[in-house]
Tab-separated table of C-alpha atoms in Angstrom:
chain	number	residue	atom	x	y	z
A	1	UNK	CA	19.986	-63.472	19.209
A	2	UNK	CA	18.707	-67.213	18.954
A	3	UNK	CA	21.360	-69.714	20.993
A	4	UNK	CA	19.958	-73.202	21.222
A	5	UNK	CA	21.926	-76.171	23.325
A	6	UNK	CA	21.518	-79.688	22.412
A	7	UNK	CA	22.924	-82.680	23.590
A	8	UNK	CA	23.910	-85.718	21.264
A	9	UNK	CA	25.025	-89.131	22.396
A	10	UNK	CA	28.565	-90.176	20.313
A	11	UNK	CA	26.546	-91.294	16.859
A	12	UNK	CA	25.621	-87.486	16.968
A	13	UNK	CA	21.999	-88.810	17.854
A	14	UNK	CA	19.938	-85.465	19.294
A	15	UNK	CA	19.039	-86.953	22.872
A	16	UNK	CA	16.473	-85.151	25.414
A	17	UNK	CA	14.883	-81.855	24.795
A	18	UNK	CA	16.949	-78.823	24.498
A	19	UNK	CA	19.192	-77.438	28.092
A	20	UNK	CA	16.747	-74.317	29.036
A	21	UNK	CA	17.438	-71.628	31.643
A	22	UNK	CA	20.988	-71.783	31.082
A	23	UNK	CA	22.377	-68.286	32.927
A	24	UNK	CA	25.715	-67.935	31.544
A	25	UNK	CA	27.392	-69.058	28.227
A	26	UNK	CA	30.924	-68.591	26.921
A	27	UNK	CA	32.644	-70.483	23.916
A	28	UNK	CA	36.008	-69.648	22.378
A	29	UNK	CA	36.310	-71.087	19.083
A	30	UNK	CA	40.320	-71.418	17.934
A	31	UNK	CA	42.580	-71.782	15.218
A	32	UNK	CA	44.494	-75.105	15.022
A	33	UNK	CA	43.250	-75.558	18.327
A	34	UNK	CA	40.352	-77.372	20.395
A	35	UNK	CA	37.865	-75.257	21.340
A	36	UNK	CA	36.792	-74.114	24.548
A	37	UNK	CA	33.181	-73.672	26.052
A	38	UNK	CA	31.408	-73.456	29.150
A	39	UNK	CA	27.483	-73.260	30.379
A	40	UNK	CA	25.745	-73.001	33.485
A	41	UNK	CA	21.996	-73.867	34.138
A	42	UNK	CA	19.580	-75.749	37.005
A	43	UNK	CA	20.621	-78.937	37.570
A	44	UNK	CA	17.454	-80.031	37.243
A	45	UNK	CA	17.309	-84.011	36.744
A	46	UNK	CA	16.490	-83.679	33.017
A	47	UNK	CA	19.661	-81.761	32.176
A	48	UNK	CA	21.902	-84.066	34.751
A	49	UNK	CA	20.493	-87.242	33.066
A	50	UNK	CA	21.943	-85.906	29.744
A	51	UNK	CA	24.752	-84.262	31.380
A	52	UNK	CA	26.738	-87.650	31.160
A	53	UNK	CA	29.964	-89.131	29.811
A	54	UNK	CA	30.339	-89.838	25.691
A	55	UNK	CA	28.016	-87.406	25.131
A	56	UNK	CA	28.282	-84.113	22.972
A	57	UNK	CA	27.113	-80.693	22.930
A	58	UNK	CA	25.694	-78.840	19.857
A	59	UNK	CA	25.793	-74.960	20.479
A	60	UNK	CA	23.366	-73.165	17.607
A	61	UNK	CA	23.516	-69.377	16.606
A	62	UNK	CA	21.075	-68.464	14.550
A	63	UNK	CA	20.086	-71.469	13.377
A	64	UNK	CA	23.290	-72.370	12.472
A	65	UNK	CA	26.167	-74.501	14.510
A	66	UNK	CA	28.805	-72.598	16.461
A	67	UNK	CA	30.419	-75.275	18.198
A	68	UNK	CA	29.958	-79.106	17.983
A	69	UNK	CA	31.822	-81.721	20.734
A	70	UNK	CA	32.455	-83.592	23.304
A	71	UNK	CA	31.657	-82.784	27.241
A	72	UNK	CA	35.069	-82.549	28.774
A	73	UNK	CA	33.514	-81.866	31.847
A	74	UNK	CA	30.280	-83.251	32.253
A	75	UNK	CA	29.028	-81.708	35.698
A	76	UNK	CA	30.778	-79.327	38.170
A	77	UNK	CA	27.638	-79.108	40.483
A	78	UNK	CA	26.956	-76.969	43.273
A	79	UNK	CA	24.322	-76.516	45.896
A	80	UNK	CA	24.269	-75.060	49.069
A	81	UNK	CA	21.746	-73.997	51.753
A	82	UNK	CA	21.923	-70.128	51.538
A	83	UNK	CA	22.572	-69.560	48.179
A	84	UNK	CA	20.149	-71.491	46.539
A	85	UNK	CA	16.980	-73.146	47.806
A	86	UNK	CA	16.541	-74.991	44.477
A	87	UNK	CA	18.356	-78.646	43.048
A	88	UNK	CA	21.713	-76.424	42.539
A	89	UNK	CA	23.508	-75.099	39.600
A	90	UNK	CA	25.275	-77.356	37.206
A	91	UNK	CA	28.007	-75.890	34.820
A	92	UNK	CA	29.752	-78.189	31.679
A	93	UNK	CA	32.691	-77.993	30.052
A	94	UNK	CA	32.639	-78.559	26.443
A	95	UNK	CA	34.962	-78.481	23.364
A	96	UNK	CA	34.720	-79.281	19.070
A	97	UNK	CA	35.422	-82.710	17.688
A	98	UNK	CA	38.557	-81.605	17.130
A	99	UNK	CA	39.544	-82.530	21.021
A	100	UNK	CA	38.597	-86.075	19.980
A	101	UNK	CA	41.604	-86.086	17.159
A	102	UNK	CA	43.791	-84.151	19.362
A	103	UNK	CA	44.003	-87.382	21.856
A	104	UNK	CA	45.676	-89.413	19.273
A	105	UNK	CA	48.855	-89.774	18.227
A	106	UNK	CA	50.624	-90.606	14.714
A	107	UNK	CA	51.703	-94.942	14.897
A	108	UNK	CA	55.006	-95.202	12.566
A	109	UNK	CA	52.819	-97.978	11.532
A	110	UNK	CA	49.205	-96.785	11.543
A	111	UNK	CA	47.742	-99.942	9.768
A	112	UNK	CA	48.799	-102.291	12.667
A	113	UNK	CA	47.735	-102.359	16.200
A	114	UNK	CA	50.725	-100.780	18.830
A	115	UNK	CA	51.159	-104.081	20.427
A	116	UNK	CA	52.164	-105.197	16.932
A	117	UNK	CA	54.534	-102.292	15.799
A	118	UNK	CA	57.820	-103.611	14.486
A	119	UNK	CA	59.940	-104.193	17.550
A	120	UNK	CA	63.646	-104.385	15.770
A	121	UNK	CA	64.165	-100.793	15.151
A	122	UNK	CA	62.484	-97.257	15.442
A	123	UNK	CA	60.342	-97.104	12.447
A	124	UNK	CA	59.456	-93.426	11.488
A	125	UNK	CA	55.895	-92.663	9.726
A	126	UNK	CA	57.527	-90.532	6.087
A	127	UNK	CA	54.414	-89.453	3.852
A	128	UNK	CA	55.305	-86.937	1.316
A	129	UNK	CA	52.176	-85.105	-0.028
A	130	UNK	CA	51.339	-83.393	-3.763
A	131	UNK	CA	50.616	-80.859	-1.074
A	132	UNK	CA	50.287	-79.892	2.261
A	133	UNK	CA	46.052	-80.515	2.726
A	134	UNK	CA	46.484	-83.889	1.123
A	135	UNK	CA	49.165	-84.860	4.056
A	136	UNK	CA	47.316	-83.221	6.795
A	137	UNK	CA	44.146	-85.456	5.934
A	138	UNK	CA	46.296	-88.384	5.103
A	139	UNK	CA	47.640	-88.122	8.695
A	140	UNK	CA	44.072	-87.811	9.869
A	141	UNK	CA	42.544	-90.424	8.496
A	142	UNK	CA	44.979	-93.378	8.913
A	143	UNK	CA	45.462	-92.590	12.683
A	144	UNK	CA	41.718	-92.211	13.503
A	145	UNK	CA	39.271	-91.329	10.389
A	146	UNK	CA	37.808	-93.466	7.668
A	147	UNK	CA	41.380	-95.277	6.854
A	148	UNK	CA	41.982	-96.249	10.817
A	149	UNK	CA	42.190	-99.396	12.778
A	150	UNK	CA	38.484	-100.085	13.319
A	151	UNK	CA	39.377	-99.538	17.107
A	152	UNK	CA	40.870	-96.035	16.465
A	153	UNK	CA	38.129	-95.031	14.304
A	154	UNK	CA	36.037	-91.860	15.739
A	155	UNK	CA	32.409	-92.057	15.066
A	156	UNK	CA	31.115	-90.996	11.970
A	157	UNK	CA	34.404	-88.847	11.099
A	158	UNK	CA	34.775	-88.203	7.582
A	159	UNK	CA	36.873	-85.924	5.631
A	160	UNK	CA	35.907	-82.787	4.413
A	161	UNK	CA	35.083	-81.887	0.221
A	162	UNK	CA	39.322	-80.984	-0.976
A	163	UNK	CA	39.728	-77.250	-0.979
A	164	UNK	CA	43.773	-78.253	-3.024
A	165	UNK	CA	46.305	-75.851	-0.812
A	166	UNK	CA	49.229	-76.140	0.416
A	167	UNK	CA	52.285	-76.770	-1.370
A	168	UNK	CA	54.291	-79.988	-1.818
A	169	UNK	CA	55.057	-81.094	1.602
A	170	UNK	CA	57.014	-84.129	3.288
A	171	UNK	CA	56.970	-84.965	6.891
A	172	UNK	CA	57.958	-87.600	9.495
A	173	UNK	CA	56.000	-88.827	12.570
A	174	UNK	CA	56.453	-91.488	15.263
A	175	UNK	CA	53.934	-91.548	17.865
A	176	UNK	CA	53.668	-87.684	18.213
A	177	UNK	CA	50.515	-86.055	19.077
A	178	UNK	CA	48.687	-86.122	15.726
A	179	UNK	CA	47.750	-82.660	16.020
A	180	UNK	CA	51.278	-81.618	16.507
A	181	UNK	CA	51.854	-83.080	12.956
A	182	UNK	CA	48.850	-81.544	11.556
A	183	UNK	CA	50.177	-77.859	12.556
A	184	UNK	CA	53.723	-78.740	11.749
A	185	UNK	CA	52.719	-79.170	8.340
A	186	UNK	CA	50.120	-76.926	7.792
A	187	UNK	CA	52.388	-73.990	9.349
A	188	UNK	CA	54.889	-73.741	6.011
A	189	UNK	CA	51.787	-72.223	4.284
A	190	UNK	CA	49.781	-71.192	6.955
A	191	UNK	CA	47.045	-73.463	6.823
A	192	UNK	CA	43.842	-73.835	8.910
A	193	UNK	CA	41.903	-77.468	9.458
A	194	UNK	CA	38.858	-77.747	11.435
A	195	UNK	CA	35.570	-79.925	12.144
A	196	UNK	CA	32.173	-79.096	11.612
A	197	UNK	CA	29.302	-81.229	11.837
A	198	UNK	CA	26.832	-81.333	9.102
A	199	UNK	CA	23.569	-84.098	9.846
A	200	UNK	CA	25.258	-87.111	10.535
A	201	UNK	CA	28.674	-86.549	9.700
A	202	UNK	CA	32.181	-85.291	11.525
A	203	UNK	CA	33.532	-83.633	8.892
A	204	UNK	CA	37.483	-82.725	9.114
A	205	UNK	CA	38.803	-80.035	6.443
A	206	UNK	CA	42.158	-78.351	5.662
A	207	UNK	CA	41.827	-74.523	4.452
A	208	UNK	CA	43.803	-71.679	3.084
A	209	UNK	CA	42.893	-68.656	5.800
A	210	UNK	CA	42.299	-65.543	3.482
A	211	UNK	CA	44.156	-62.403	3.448
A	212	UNK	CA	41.738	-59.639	4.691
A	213	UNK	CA	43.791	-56.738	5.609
A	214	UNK	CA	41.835	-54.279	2.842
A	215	UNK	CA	38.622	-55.071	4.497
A	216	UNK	CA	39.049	-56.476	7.776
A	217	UNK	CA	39.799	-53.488	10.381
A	218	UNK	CA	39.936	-52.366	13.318
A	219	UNK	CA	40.334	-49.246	15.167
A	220	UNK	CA	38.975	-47.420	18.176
A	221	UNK	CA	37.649	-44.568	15.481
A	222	UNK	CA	35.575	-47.192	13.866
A	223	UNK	CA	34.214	-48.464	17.583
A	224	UNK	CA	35.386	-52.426	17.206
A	225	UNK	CA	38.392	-52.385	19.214
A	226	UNK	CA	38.402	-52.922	22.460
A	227	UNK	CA	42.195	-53.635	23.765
A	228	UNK	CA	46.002	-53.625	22.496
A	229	UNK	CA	48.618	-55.341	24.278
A	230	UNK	CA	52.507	-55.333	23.424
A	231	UNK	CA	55.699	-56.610	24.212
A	232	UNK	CA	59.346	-57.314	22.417
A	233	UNK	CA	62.372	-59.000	23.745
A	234	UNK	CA	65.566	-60.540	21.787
A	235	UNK	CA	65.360	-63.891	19.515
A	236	UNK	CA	66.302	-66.845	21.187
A	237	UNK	CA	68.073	-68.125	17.973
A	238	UNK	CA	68.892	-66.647	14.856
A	239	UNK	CA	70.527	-69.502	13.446
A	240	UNK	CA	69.263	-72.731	13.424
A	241	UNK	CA	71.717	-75.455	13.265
A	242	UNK	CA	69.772	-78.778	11.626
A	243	UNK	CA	71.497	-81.854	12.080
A	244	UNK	CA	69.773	-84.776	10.281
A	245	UNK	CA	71.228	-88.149	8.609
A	246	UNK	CA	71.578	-91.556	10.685
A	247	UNK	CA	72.675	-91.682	13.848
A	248	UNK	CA	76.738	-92.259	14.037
A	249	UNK	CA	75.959	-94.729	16.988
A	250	UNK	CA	74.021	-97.065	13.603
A	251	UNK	CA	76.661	-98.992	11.841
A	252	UNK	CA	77.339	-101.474	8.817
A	253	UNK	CA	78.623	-104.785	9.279
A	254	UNK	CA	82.347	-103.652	8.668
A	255	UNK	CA	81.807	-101.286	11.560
A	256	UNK	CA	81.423	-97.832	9.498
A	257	UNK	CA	78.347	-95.596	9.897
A	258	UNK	CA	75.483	-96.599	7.959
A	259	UNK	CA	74.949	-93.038	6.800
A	260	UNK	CA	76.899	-89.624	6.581
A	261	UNK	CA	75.368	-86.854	8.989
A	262	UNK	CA	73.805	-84.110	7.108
A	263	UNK	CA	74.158	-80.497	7.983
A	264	UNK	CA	72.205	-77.794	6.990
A	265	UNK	CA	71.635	-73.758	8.229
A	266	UNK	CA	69.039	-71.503	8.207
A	267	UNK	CA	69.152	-67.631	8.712
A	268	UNK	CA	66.504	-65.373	10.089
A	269	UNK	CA	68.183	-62.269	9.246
A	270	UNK	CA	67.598	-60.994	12.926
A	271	UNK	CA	71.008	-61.005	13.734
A	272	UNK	CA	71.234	-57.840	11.745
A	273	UNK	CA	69.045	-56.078	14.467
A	274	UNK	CA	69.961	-57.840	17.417
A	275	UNK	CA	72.951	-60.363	17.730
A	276	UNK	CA	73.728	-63.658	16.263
A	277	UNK	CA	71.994	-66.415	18.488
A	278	UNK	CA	73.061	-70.380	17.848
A	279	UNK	CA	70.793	-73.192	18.321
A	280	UNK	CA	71.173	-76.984	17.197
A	281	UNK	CA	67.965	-78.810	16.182
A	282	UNK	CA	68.326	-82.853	16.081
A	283	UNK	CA	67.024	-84.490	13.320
A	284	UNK	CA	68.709	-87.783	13.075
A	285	UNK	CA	66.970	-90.217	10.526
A	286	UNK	CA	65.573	-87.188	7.978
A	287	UNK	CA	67.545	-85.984	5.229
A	288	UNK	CA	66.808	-82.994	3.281
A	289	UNK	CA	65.625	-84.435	-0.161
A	290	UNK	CA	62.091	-83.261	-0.340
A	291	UNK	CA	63.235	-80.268	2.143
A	292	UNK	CA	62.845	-81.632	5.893
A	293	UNK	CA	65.866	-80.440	7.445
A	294	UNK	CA	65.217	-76.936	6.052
A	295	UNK	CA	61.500	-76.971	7.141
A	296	UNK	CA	62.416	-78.010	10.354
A	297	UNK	CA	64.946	-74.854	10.861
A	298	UNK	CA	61.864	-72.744	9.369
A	299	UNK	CA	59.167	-73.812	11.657
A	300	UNK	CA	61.431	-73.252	14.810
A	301	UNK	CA	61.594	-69.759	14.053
A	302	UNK	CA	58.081	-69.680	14.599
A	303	UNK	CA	60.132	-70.071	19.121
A	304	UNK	CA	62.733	-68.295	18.100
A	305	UNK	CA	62.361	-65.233	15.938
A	306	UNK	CA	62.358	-61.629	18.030
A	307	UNK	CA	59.626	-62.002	20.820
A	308	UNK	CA	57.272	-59.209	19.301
A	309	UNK	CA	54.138	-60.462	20.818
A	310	UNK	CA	50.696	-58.220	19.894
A	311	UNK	CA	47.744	-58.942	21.911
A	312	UNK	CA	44.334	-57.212	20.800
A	313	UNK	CA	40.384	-57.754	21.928
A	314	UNK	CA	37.938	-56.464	19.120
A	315	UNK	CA	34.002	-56.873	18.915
A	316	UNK	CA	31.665	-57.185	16.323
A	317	UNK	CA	29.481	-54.235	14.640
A	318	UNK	CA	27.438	-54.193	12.316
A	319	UNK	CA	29.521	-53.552	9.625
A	320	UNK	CA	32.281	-56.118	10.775
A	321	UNK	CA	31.548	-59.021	11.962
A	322	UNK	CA	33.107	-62.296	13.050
A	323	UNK	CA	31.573	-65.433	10.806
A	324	UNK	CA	30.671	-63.262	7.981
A	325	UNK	CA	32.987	-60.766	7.375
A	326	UNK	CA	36.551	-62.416	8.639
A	327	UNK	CA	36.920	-66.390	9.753
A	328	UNK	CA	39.879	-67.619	12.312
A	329	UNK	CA	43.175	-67.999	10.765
A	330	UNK	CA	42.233	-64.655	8.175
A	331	UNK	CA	44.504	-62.096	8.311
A	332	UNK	CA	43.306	-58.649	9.403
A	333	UNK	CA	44.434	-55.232	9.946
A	334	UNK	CA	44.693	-53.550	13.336
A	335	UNK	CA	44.929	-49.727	13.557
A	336	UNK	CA	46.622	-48.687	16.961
A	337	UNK	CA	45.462	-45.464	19.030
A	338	UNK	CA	48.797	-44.161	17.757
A	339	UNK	CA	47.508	-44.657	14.229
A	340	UNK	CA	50.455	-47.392	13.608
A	341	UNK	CA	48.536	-50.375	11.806
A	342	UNK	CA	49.946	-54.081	12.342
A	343	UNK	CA	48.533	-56.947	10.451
A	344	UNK	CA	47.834	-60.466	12.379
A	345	UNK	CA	45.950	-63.503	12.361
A	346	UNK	CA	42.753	-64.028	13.764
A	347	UNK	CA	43.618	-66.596	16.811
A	348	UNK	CA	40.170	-67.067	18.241
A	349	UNK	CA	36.847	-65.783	17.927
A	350	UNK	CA	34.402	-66.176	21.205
A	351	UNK	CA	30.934	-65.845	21.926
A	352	UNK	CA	29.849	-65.290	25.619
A	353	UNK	CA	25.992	-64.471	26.574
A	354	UNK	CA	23.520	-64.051	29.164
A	355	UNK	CA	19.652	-64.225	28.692
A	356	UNK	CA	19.523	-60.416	30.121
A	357	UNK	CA	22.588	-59.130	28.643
A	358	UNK	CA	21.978	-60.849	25.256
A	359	UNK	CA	25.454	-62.054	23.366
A	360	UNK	CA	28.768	-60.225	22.426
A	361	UNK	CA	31.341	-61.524	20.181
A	362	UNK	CA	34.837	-60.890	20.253
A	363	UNK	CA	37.843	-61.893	18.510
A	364	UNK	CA	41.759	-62.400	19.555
A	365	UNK	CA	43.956	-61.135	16.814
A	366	UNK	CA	47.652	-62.097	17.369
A	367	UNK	CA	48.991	-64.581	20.176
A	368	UNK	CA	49.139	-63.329	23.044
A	369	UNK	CA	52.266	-65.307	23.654
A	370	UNK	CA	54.324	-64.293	20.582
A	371	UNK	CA	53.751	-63.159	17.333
A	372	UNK	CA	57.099	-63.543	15.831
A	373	UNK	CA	56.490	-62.403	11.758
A	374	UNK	CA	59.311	-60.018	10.465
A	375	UNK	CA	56.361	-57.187	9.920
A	376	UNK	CA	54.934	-57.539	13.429
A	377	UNK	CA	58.444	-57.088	14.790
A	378	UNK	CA	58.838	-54.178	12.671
A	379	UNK	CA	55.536	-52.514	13.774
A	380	UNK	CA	56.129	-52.984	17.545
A	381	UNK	CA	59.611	-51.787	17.456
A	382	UNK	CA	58.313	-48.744	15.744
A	383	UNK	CA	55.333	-48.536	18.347
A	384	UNK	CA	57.689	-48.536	21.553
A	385	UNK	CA	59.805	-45.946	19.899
A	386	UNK	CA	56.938	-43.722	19.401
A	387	UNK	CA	55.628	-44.297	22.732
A	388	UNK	CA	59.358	-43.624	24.252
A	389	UNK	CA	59.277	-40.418	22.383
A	390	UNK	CA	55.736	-39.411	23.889
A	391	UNK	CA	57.084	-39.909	27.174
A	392	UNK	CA	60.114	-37.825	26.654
A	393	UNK	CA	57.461	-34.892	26.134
């Protein structure tokens, strides 16, 4: 194990020497999501002077970069007079530069400043994409990459070489959290996006997460898995009413609505195995021309399908192991003591260390919230039975 911290100022310029005697380390990288990361070590005057606001963190493994962002918390110090005769302990919170694009949101108008926004009417932000990556970094770079309002503009973000997936995609935005947008349309197809930093350079990419159920598994027989969690409850909506068009309350001069509402339902086929469940989803302004209403109705699924959620911890071995064998976002195949296997997606993989311990890497296969995919629900259904019937004996 080689883990090396560095600290960069916000033009990714290596400051100080490297944080030593650090005595705990844990970082959770995610999928679609910020990551999470946290280190203590002396507080010796060296590592507070760098321990400051705007500044980054570069966590190495192996000679190559785990994690690369911003200190969200800069110093949580503590000292005190029986626990530690020395200048205190010092830990920092840290994240990827993907925090720094998660704090923006998508202007209807992204080449003008906010103050100048056109003030007569709600303007909506429509960009439809040859497909879904191109959107994603469209979205990205006019609210705060290369294309941005200079004052918008993160440091030395670029975007990543095209990887060309996704299929055609449309969306509309109006000062929504840009990351919100990014996952709205990258969920259709599944998509990952990410940053990485390579020399200089913030580099945002879209990806197409692989399908690595064949060779990607895990069981307590081959030693890698260390936890399975379950539950399953009722959808919360098995049909989802979209209502888009103009708003009624919009009208011509003569007094008649500008435009006619437009209606449009989407099934989940749960109401087969549990009941039929009604929900109404507005989406006044959008019509359904390059598919928008129907997306919409297919994304909220993603609430309201049957609450089948599948937690499970693995760990790496040497013959599987996070990085190399399986990336976040892959699919993978998890084999259950009672030798039911359920596919999921890799949510998060996370490193955590100690200098006696040495490091152990884990990954989070499902969400732990709700994993709502027609299979999954399938699987655990089939799981609880067999579990009921082992109960019965």
């Amino acid at each position: 194990m080689t883990l090396q911290l560095l600290v960069t100022d916000r033009n990714l310029n290596f400051i100080g020497d490297p944080l030593a005697r650090w005595s705990k380390l844990a970082c959770d990288v995610n999928f679609n999501v910020p990551a999470s990361g946290s280190v203590t070590l002396p507080a010796w005057p060296e590592h507070m002077e760098l321990l400051q606001p705007g500044n980054r963190l570069v966590l190495v493994r192996n000679g190559t970069i785990w994690c690369a962002g911003p200190l969200e918390e800069p110093q949580n110090y503590v000292w005190d007079l029986e626990g530690n005769s020395g200048p205190g302990t010092v830990t920092v919170a840290f994240t990827d530069d993907l925090a720094r694009i998660a704090g923006y949101l998508t202007y209807p108008e992204p080449a003008k400043a906010f103050a100048s926004q056109t003030k007569t009417s709600n303007v909506n932000r429509q960009i439809t994409a040859t497909n879904a990556e191109a959107l994603i970094r469209q979205l990205v770079s006019e609210n705060c990459g290369p294309s941005a309002l200079s004052a918008r503009r993160i440091e030395h973000l670029v975007l990543d070489a095209l990887a060309g997936v996704g299929g055609t995609r449309s969306i509309t935005t109006r000062f929504e959290p840009l990351l919100d947008a990014c996952r709205t349309a990258a969920a259709t197809d599944g998509l990952g996006f990410r940053t990485r930093q390579v020399d200089d350079e913030i580099r945002f990419g879209v990806y197409a997460p692989a399908d690595r159920t064949a060779t990607a598994r895990f069981s307590t027989g081959l030693g890698n898995l260390r936890s399975v969690a379950f539950t399953m409850a009722a959808p919360l909506a098995t049909s989802e009413l979209v209502m888009g068009g103009d708003d009624p309350a919009q009208e011509t001069a003569e007094g008649e609505p500008a435009n006619e509402r437009l209606f449009v339902e989407i099934n989940s086929g749960a109401a087969a195995d549990w009941y039929r469940v009604e929900k109404l989803i507005e989406e006044s302004g959008k019509d359904d021309s390059k598919g928008e209403l129907t997306q919409a109705g297919t994304l909220a699924f993603g609430d309201d399908n049957p609450q089948a959620s599948l937690s499970t911890l693995t760990i790496d071995t040497d013959d599987l192991k996070a990085g190399r064998d399986y990336q976040l976002g892959d699919r993978v195949t998890v084999v259950l003591p009672t030798g039911l296997e359920v596919t999921d997606v890799v949510q998060t993989i996370r490193l955590e260390a100690t200098p006696d311990e040495g490091e152990l890497v884990t990954a989070v296969i499902g969400n732990s919230d709700k994993t709502t995919t027609t299979a999954t629900v399938r699987a655990v259904r089939d799981l609880a039975r067999r579990l009921g019937r082992l109960e019965a004996r």
